[in-house]
PDB file of C-alpha atoms in Angstrom:
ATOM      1  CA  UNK A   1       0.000   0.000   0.000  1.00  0.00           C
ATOM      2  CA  UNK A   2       1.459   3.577  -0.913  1.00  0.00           C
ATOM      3  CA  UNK A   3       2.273   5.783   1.600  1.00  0.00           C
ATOM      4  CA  UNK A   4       0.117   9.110   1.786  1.00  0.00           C
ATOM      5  CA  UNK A   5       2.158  12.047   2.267  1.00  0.00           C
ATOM      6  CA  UNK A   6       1.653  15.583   3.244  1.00  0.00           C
ATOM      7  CA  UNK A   7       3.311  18.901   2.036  1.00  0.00           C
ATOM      8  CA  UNK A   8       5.325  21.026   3.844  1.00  0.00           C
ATOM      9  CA  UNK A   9       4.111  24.534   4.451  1.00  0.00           C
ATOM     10  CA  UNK A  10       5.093  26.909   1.685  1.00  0.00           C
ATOM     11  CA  UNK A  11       7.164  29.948   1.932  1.00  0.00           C
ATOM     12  CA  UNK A  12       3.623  31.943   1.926  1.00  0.00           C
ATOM     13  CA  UNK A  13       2.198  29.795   4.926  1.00  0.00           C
ATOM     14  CA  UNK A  14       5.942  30.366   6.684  1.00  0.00           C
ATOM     15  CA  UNK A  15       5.791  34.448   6.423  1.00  0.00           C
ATOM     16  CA  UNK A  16       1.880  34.383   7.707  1.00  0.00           C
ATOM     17  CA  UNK A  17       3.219  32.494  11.023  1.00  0.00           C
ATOM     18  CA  UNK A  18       6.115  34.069  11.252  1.00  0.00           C
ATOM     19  CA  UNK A  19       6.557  36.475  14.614  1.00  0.00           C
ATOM     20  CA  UNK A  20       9.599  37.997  13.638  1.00  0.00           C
ATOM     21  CA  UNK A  21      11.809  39.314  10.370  1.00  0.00           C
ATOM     22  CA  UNK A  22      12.795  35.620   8.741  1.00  0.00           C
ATOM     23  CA  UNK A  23      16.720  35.184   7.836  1.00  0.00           C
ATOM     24  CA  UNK A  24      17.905  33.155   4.760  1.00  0.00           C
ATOM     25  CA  UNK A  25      20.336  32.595   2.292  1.00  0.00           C
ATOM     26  CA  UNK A  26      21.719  31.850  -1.319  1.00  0.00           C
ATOM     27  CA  UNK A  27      22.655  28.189  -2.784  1.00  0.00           C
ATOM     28  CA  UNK A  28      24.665  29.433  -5.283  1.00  0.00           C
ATOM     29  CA  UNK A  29      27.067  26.984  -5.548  1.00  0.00           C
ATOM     30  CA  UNK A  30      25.023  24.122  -7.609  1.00  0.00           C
ATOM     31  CA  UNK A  31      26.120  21.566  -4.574  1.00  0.00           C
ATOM     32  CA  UNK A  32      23.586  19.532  -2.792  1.00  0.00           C
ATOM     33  CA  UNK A  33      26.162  19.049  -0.121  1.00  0.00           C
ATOM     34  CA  UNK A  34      26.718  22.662   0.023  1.00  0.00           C
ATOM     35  CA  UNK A  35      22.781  23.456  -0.179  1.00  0.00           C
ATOM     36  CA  UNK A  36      22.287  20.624   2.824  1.00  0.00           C
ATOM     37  CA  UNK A  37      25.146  22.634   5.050  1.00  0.00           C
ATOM     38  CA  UNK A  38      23.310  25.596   4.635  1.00  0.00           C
ATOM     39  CA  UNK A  39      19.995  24.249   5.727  1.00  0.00           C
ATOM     40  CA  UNK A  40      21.231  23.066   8.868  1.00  0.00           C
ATOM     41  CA  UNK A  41      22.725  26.174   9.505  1.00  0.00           C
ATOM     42  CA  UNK A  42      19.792  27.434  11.967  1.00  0.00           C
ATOM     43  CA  UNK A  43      18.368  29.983   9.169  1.00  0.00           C
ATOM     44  CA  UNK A  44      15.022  30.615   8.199  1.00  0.00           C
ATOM     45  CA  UNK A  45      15.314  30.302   4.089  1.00  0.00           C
ATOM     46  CA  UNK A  46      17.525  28.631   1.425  1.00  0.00           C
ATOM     47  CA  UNK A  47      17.357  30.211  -2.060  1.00  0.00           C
ATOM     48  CA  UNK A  48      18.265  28.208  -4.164  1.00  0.00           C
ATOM     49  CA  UNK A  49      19.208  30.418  -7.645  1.00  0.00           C
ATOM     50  CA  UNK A  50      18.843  29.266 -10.888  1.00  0.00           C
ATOM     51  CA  UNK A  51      19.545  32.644 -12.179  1.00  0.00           C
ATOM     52  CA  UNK A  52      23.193  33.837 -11.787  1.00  0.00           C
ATOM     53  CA  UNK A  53      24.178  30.210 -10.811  1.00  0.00           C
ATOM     54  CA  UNK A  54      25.921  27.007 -12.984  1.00  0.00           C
ATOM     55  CA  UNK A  55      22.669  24.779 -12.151  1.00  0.00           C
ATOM     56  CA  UNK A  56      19.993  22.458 -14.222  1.00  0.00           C
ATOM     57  CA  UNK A  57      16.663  21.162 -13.407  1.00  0.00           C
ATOM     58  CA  UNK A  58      18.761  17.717 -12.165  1.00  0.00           C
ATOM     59  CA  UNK A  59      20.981  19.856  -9.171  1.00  0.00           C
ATOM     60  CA  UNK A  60      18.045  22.104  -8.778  1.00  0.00           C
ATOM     61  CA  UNK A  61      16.233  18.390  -7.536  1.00  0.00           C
ATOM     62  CA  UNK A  62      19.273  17.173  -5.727  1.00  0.00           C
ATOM     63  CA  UNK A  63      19.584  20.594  -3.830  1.00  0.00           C
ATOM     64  CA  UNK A  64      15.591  20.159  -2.930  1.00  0.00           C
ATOM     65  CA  UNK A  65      16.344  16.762  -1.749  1.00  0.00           C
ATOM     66  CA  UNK A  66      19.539  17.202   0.592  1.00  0.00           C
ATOM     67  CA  UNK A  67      17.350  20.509   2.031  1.00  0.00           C
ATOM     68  CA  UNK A  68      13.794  18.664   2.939  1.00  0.00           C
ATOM     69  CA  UNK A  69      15.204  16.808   6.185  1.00  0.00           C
ATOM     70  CA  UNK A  70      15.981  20.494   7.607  1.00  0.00           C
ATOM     71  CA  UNK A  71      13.077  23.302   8.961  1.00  0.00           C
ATOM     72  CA  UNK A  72      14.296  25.815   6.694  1.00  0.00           C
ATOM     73  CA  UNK A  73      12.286  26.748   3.772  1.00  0.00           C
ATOM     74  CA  UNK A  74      13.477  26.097   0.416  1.00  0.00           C
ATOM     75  CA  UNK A  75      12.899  28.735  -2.654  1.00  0.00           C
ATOM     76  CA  UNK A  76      13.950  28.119  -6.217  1.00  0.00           C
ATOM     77  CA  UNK A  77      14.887  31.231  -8.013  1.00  0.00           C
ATOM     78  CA  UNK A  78      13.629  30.507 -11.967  1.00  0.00           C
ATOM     79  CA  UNK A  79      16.462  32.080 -14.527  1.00  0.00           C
ATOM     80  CA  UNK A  80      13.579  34.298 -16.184  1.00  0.00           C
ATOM     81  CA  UNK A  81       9.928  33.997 -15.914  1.00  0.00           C
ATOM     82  CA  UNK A  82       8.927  31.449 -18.289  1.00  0.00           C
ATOM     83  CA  UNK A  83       5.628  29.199 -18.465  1.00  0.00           C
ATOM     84  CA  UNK A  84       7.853  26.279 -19.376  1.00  0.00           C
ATOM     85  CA  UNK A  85      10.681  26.780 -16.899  1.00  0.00           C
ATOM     86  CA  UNK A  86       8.355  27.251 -14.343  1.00  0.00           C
ATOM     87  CA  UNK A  87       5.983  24.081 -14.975  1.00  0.00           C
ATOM     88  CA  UNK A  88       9.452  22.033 -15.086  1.00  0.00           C
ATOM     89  CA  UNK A  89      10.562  23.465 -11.416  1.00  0.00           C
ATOM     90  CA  UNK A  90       7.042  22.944 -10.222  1.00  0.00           C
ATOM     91  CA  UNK A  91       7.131  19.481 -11.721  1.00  0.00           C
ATOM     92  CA  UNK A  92      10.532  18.624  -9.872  1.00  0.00           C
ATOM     93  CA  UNK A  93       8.628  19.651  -6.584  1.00  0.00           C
ATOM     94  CA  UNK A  94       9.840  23.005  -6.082  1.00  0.00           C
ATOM     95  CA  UNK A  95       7.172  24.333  -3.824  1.00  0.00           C
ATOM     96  CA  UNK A  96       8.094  27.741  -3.734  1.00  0.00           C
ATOM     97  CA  UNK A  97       9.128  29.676  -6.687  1.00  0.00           C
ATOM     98  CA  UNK A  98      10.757  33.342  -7.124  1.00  0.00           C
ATOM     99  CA  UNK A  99      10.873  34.773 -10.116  1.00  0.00           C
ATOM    100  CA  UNK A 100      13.162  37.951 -10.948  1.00  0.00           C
ATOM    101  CA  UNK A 101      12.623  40.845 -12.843  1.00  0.00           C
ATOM    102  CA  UNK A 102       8.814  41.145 -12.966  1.00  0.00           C
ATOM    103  CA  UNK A 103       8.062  44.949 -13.751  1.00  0.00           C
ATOM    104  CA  UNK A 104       4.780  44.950 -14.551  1.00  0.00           C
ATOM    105  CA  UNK A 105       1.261  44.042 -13.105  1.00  0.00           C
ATOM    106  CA  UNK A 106       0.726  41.808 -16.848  1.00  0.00           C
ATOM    107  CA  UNK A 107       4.363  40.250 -16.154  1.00  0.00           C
ATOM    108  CA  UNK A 108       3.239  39.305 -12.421  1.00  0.00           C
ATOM    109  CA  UNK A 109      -0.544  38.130 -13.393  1.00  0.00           C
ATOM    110  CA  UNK A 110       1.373  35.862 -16.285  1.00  0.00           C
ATOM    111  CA  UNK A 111       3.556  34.115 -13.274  1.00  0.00           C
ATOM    112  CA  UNK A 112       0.548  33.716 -11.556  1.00  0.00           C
ATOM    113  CA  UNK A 113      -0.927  31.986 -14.069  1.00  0.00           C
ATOM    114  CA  UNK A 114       1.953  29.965 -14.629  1.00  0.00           C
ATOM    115  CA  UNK A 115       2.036  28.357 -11.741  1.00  0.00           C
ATOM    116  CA  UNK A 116      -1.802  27.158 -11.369  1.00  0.00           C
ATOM    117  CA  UNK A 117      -3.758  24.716 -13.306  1.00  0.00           C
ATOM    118  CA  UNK A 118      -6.555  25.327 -15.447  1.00  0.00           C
ATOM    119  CA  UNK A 119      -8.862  27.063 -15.191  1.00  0.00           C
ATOM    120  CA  UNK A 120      -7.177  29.423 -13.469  1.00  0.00           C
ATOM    121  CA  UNK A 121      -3.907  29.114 -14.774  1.00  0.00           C
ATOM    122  CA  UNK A 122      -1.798  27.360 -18.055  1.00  0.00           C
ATOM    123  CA  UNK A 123       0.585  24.795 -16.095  1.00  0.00           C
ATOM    124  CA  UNK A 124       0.778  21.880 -18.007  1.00  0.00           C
ATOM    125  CA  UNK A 125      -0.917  19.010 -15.875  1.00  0.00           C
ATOM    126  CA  UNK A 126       1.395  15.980 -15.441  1.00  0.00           C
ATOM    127  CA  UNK A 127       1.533  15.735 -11.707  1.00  0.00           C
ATOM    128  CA  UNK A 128       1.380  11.669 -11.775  1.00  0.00           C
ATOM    129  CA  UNK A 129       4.431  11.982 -13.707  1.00  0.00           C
ATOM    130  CA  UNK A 130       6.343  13.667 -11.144  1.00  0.00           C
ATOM    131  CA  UNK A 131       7.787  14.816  -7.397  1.00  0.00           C
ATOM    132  CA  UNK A 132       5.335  17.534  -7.088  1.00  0.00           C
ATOM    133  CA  UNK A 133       2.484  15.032  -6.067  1.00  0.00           C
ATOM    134  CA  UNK A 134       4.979  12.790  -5.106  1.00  0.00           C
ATOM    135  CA  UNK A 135       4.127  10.676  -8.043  1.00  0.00           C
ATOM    136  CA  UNK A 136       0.478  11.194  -6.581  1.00  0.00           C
ATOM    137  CA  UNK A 137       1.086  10.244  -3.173  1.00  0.00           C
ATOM    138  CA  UNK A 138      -0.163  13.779  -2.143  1.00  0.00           C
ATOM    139  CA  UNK A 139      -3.810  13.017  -2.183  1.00  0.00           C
ATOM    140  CA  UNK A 140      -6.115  15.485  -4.145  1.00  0.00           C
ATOM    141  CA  UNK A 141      -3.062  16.949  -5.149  1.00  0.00           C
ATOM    142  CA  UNK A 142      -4.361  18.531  -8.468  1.00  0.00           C
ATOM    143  CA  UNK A 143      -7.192  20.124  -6.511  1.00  0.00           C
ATOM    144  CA  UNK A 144      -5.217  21.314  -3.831  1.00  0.00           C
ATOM    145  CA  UNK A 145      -2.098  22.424  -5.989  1.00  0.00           C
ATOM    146  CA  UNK A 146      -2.850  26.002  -5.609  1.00  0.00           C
ATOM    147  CA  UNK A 147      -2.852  26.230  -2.108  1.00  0.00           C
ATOM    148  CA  UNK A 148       0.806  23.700  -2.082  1.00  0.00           C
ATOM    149  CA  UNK A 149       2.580  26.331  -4.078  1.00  0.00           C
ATOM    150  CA  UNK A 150       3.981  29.906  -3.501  1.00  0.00           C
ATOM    151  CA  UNK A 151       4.880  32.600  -5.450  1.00  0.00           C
ATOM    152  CA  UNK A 152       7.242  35.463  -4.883  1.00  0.00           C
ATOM    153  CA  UNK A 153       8.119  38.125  -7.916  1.00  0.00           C
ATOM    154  CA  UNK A 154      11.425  40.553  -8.143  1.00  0.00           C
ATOM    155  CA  UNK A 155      11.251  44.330  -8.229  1.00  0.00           C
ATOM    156  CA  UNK A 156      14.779  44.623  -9.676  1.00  0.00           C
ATOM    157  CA  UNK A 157      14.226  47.772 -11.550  1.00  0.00           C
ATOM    158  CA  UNK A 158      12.418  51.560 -11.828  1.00  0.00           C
ATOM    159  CA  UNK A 159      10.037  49.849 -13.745  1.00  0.00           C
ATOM    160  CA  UNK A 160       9.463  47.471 -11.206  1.00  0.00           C
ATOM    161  CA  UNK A 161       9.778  50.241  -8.613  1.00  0.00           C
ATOM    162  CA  UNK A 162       7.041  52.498  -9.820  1.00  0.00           C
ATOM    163  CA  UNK A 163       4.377  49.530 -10.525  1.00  0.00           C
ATOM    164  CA  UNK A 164       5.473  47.784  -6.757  1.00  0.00           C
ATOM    165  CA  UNK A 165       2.151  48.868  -4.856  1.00  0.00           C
ATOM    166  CA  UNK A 166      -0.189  47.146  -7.715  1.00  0.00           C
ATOM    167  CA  UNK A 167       2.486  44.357  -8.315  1.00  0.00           C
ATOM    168  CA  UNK A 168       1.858  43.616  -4.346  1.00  0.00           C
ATOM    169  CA  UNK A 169      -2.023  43.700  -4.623  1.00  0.00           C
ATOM    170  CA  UNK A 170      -2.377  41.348  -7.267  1.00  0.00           C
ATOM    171  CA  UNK A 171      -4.074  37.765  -6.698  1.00  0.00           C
ATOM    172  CA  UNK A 172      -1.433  34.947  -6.284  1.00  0.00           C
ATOM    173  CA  UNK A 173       1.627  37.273  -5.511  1.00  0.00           C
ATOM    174  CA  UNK A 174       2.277  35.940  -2.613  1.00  0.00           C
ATOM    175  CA  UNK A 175       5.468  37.671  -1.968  1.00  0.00           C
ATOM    176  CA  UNK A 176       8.123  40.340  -3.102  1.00  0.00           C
ATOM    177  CA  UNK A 177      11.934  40.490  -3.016  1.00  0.00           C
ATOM    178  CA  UNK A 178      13.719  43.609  -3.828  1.00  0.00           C
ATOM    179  CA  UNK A 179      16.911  43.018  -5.841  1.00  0.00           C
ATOM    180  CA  UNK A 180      18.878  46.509  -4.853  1.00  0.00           C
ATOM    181  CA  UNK A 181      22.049  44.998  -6.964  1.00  0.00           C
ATOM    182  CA  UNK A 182      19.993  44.891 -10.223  1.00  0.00           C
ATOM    183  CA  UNK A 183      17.552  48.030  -9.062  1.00  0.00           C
ATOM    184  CA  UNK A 184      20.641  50.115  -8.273  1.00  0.00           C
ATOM    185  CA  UNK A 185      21.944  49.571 -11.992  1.00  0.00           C
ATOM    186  CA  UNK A 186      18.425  50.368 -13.021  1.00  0.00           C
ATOM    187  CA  UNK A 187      18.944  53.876 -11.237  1.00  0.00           C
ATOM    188  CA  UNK A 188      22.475  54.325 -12.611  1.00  0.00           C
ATOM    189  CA  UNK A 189      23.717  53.536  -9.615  1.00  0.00           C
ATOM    190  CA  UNK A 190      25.741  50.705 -10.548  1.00  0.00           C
ATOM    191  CA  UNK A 191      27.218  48.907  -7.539  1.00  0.00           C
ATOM    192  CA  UNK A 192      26.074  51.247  -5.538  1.00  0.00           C
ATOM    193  CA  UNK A 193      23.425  48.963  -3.075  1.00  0.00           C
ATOM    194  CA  UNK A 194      23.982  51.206  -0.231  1.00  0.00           C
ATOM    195  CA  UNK A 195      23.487  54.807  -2.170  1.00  0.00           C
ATOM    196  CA  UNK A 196      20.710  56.464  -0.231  1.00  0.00           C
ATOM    197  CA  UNK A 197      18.245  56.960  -3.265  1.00  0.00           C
ATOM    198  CA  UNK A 198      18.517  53.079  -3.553  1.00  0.00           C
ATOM    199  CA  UNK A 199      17.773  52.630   0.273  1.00  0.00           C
ATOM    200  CA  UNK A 200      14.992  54.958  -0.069  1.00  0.00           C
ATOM    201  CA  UNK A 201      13.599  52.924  -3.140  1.00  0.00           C
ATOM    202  CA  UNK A 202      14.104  49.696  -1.288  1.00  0.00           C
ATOM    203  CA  UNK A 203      11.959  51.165   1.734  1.00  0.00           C
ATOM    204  CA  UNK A 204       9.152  52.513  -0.976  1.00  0.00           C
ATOM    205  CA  UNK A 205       8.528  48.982  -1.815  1.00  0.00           C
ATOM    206  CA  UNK A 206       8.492  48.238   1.765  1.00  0.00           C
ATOM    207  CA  UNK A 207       6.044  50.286   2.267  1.00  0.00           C
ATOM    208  CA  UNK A 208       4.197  49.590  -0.305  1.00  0.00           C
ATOM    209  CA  UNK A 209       3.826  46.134   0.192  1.00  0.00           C
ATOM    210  CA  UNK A 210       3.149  46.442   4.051  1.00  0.00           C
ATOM    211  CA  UNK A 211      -0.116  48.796   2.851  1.00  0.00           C
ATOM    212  CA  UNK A 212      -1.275  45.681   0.245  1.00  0.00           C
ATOM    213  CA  UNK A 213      -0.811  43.295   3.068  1.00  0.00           C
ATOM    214  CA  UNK A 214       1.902  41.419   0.923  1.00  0.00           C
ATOM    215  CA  UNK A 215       5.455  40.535   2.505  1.00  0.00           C
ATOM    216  CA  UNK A 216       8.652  42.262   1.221  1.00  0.00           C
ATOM    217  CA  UNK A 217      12.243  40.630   1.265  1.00  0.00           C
ATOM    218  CA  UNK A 218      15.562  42.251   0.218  1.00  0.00           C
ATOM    219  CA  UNK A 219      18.937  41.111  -0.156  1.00  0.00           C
ATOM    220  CA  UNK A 220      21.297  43.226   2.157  1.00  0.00           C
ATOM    221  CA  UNK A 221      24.661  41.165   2.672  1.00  0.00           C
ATOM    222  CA  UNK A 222      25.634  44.333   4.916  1.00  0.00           C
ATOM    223  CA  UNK A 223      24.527  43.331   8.534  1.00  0.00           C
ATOM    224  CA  UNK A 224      23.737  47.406   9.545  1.00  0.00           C
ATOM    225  CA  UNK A 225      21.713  47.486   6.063  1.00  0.00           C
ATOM    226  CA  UNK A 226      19.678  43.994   6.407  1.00  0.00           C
ATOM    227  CA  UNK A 227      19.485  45.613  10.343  1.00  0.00           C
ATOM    228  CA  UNK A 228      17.636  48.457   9.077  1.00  0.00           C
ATOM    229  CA  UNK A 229      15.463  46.751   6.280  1.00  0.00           C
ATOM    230  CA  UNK A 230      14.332  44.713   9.266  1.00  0.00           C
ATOM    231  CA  UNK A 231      13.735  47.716  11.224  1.00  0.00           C
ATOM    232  CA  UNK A 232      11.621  49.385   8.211  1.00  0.00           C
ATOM    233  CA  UNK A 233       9.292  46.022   7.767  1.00  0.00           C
ATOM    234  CA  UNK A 234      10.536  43.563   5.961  1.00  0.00           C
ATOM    235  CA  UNK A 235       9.397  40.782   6.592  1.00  0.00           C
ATOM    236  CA  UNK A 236      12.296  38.449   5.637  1.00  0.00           C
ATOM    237  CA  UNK A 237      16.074  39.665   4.768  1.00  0.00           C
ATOM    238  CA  UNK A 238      18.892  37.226   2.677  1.00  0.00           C
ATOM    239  CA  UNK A 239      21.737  37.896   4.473  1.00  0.00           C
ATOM    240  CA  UNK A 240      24.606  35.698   2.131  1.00  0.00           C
ATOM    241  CA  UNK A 241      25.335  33.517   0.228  1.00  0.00           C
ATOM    242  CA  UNK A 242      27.422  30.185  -0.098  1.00  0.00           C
ATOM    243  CA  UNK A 243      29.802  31.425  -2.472  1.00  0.00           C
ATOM    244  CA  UNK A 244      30.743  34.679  -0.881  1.00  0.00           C
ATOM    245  CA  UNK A 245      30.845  33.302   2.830  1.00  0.00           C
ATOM    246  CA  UNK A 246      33.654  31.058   1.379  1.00  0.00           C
ATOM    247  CA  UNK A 247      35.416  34.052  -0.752  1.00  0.00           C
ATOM    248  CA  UNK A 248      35.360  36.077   1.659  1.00  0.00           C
ATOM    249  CA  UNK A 249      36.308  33.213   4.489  1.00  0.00           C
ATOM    250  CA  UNK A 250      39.098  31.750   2.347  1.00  0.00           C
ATOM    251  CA  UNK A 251      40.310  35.452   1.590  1.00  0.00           C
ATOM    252  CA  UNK A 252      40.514  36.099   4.998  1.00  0.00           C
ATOM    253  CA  UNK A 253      42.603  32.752   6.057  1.00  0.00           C
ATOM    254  CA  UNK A 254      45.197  34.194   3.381  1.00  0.00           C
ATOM    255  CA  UNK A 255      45.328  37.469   4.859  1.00  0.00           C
ATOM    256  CA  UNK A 256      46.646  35.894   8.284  1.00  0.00           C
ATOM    257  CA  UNK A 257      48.791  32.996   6.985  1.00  0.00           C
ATOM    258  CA  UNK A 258      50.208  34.490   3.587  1.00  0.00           C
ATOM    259  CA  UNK A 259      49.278  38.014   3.702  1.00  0.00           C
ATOM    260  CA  UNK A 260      47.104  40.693   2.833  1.00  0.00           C
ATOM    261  CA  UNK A 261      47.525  41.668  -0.943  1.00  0.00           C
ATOM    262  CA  UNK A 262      47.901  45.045  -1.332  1.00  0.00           C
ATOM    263  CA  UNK A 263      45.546  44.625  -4.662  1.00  0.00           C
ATOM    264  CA  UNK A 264      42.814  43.062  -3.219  1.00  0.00           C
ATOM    265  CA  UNK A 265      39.405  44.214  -4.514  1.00  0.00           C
ATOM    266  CA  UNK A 266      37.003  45.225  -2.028  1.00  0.00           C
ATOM    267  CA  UNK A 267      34.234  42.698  -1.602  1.00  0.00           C
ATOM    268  CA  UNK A 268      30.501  43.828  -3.826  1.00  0.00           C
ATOM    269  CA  UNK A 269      27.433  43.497  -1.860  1.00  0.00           C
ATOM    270  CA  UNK A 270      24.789  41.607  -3.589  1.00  0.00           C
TER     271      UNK A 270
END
């Protein structure tokens, strides 16, 4: 007799019992070993990017695997927001999906679409074929599907910036991340995260989503930065990632034992 399983809360169902700003992280690397260290870390979130990151679909399902045994939540950042790509994450049982650079209220009621089922949506139905259902071991998984997944959209840009407050109120968004890397370039700003017109921008969106009722996140590798994001509303902050804790780790073990290089490039923010 199959066992009957049942899903883990989503991202969305973590932020609406959530009694304090939630912490997370990137999985840049592509390693499920690397993804699994992170989990157990004690933080709230592990992104896991397909964006800016050497992954497939196959280490995007390893890196969902090694993270499931741990409380943190796991999100899967799509490379673009595409009907396909997203039906093949959702397919691989990526509960909760982020997609970046959504500027419009049309882009962010397409992802929503994306990622439900007819009639309310265009995902391609083929949940017996695959982890999502857990090969239907989730029962009534098709007609509960809606309420097993999560959505979160990027305001990356000034596009994105002056459409936040009706990206936030729209149906099925169930969460936004400010990008102030990508936003700040937007603002020719570039690599400037911490300029104060980009803080300010960050906090609009705050704002803005704290008036729809809809949680903002923000990436803010600066502790004082993430520290005031926190302090302004948001209601989760990613606070590293993988790859940089080891740069700048690694860096720093040279420093002591070889010696600092006097050419060393100071370390970017995300």
């Amino acid at each position: 007799m199959p066992i009957r399983l049942n899903p883990t809360p989503t991202f969305a169902d973590r932020l609406k019992q959530a009694d304090r700003t939630l912490y997370g992280m990137w999985s840049c690397a592509g390693s499920p070993l690397v993804a699994e260290i992170c989990a157990g870390s004690g933080l709230d979130i592990v992104l896991i990017d397909g964006e800016h990151s050497p992954v497939n679909l196959e280490s995007i399902l390893a890196q969902l695997q090694a993270v499931a045994p741990y409380p943190a939540v796991p999100v899967v950042r799509a490379p673009f927001g595409d009907t396909v790509i997203l039906k093949q994450l959702l397919d691989l049982g990526a509960q909760n999906i982020l997609v970046p650079m959504v500027d419009s209220v049309a882009q962010a009621e397409a992802m929503v679409r994306a990622v439900r089922y007819p009639p309310h949506g265009v995902r391609g139905v083929g949940s017996a074929l695959a982890r999502s259902s857990r090969w239907s071991r989730i029962p009534d998984y098709l007609a509960r599907a809606s309420d097993l997944v999560s959505l979160t959209v990027q305001i990356e840009t000034t596009d994105g910036l002056e459409a936040a407050a009706d990206i936030a109120a729209v149906d099925g968004v169930d969460a936004l991340l400010v990008g102030p890397a990508d936003l700040a370039a937007s603002m020719d700003l570039l690599g400037q995260q911490n300029h104060p017109d980009v803080v300010a921008a960050v906090e609009r969106v705050i704002e803005a989503g704290l008036a729809a009722g809809t949680p903002v996140g923000v990436n803010a590798f600066d502790p004082a930065t993430a520290e005031r994001y926190a302090a302004a509303g948001a209601a989760y902050v990613l606070v590293g990632a993988d790859v940089t804790l080891l740069a700048r780790a690694s860096e720093a073990l040279a420093d002591r034992f070889v010696g600092a290089s006097p050419d060393a490039p100071a370390a970017a923010s995300y």
